[in-house]
Coordinates of C-alpha atoms and ligand atoms in Angstrom, one line a residue:
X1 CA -88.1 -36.1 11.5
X2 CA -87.0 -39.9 11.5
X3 CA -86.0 -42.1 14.9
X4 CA -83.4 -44.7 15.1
X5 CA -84.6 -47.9 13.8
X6 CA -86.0 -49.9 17.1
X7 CA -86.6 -46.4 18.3
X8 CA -90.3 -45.8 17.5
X9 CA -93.4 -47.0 19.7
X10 CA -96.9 -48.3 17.7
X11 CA -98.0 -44.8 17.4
X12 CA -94.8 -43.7 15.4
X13 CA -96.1 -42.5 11.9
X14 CA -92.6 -40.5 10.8
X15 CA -89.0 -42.1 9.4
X16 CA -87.4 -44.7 10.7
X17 CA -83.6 -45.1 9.9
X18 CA -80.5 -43.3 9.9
X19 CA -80.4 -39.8 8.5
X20 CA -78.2 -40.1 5.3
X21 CA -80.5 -42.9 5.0
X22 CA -83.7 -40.6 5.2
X23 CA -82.3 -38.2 3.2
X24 CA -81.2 -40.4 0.3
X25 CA -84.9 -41.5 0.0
X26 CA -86.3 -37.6 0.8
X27 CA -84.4 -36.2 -1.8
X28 CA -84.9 -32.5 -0.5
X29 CA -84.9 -29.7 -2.8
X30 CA -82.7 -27.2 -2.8
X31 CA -84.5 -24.8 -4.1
X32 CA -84.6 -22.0 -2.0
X33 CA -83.6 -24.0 1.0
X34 CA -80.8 -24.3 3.3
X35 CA -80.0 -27.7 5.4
X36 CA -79.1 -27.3 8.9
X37 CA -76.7 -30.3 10.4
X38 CA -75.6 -30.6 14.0
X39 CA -75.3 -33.6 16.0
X40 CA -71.7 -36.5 16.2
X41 CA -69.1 -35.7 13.5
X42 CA -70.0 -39.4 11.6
X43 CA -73.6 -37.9 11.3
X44 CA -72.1 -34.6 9.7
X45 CA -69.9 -36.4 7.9
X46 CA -72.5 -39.0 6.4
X47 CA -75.1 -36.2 5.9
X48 CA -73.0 -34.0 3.6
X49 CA -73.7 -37.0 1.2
X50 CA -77.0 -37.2 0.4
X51 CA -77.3 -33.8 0.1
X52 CA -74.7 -32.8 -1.9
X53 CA -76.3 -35.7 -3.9
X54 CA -79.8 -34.0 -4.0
X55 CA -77.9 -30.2 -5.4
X56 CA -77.7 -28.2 -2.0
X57 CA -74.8 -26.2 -2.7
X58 CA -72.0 -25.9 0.2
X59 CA -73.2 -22.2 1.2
X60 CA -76.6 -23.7 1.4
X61 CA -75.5 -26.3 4.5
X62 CA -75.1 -24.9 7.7
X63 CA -73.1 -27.1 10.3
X64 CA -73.0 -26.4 14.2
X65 CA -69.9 -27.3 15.9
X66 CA -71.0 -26.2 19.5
X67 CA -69.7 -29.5 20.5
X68 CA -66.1 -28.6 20.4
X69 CA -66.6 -25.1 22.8
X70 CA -65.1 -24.9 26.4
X71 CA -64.7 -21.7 27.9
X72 CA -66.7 -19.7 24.9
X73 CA -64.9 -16.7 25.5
X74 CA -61.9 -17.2 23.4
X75 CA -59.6 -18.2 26.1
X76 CA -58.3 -21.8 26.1
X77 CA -57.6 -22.9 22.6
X78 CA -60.2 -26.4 23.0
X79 CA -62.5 -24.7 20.1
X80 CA -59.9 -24.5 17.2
X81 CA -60.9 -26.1 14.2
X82 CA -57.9 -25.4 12.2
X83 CA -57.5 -21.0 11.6
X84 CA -60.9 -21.5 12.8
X85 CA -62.4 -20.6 16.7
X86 CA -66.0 -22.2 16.9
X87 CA -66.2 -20.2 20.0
X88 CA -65.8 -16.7 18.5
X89 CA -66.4 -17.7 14.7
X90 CA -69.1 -19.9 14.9
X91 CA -70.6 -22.3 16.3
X92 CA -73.0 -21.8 12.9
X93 CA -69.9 -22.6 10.0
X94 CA -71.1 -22.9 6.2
X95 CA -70.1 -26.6 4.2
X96 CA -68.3 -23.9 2.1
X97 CA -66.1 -22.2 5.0
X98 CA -65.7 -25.9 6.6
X99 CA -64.8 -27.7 3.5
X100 CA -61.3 -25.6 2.9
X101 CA -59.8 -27.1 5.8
X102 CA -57.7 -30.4 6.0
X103 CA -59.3 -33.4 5.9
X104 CA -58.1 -34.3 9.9
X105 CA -60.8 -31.6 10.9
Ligands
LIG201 S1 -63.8 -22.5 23.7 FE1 -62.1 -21.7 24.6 S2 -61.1 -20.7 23.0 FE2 -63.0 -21.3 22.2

């Protein structure tokens, strides 16, 4: 658990910085572990580093894309993520499954 640097009070005892930051000094095992990333694409983005870094293969890193849904019923298109419908597919997507598309998603 880390906060935004700025963002902790005097009673703070956790991280303080950015989350590839965090990450990069945690050096989290892989070992029978999977990461879990959700939150702005830049964060994704910039996370995928540090772990890849520290071994976690790409079917151990989860990434939500809820961000992208609409109507959630397969309907209005807003979801696609290339051949992919968060809304029907996901919103729970594997590094692996994400990492075959172009680079523009
Ligand atoms: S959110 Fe509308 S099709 Fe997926």
């Amino acid at each position: 658990l880390t906060v935004d640097p700025g963002g902790q009070d005097k009673n703070w005892t956790g991280w303080v910085g950015f989350i590839p930051e965090v990450l990069t000094q945690l050096k989290p095992s892989p070992e029978n572990a999977v990461s879990i990333l959700c939150g702005p694409p830049a964060m994704i983005k910039f996370g995928l580093v540090p772990l890849s870094g520290s071994g976690f293969a790409a079917h151990q890193i989860m990434i939500s894309l809820e961000k992208k849904i609409k109507c959630g019923v397969g309907k209005c298109g807003r979801c696609n993520v290339g051949r992919l419908h968060v809304c029907e597919q996901g919103p729970i997507f594997s590094y692996e499954q994400l990492r075959e598309l172009p680079d523009e998603y």
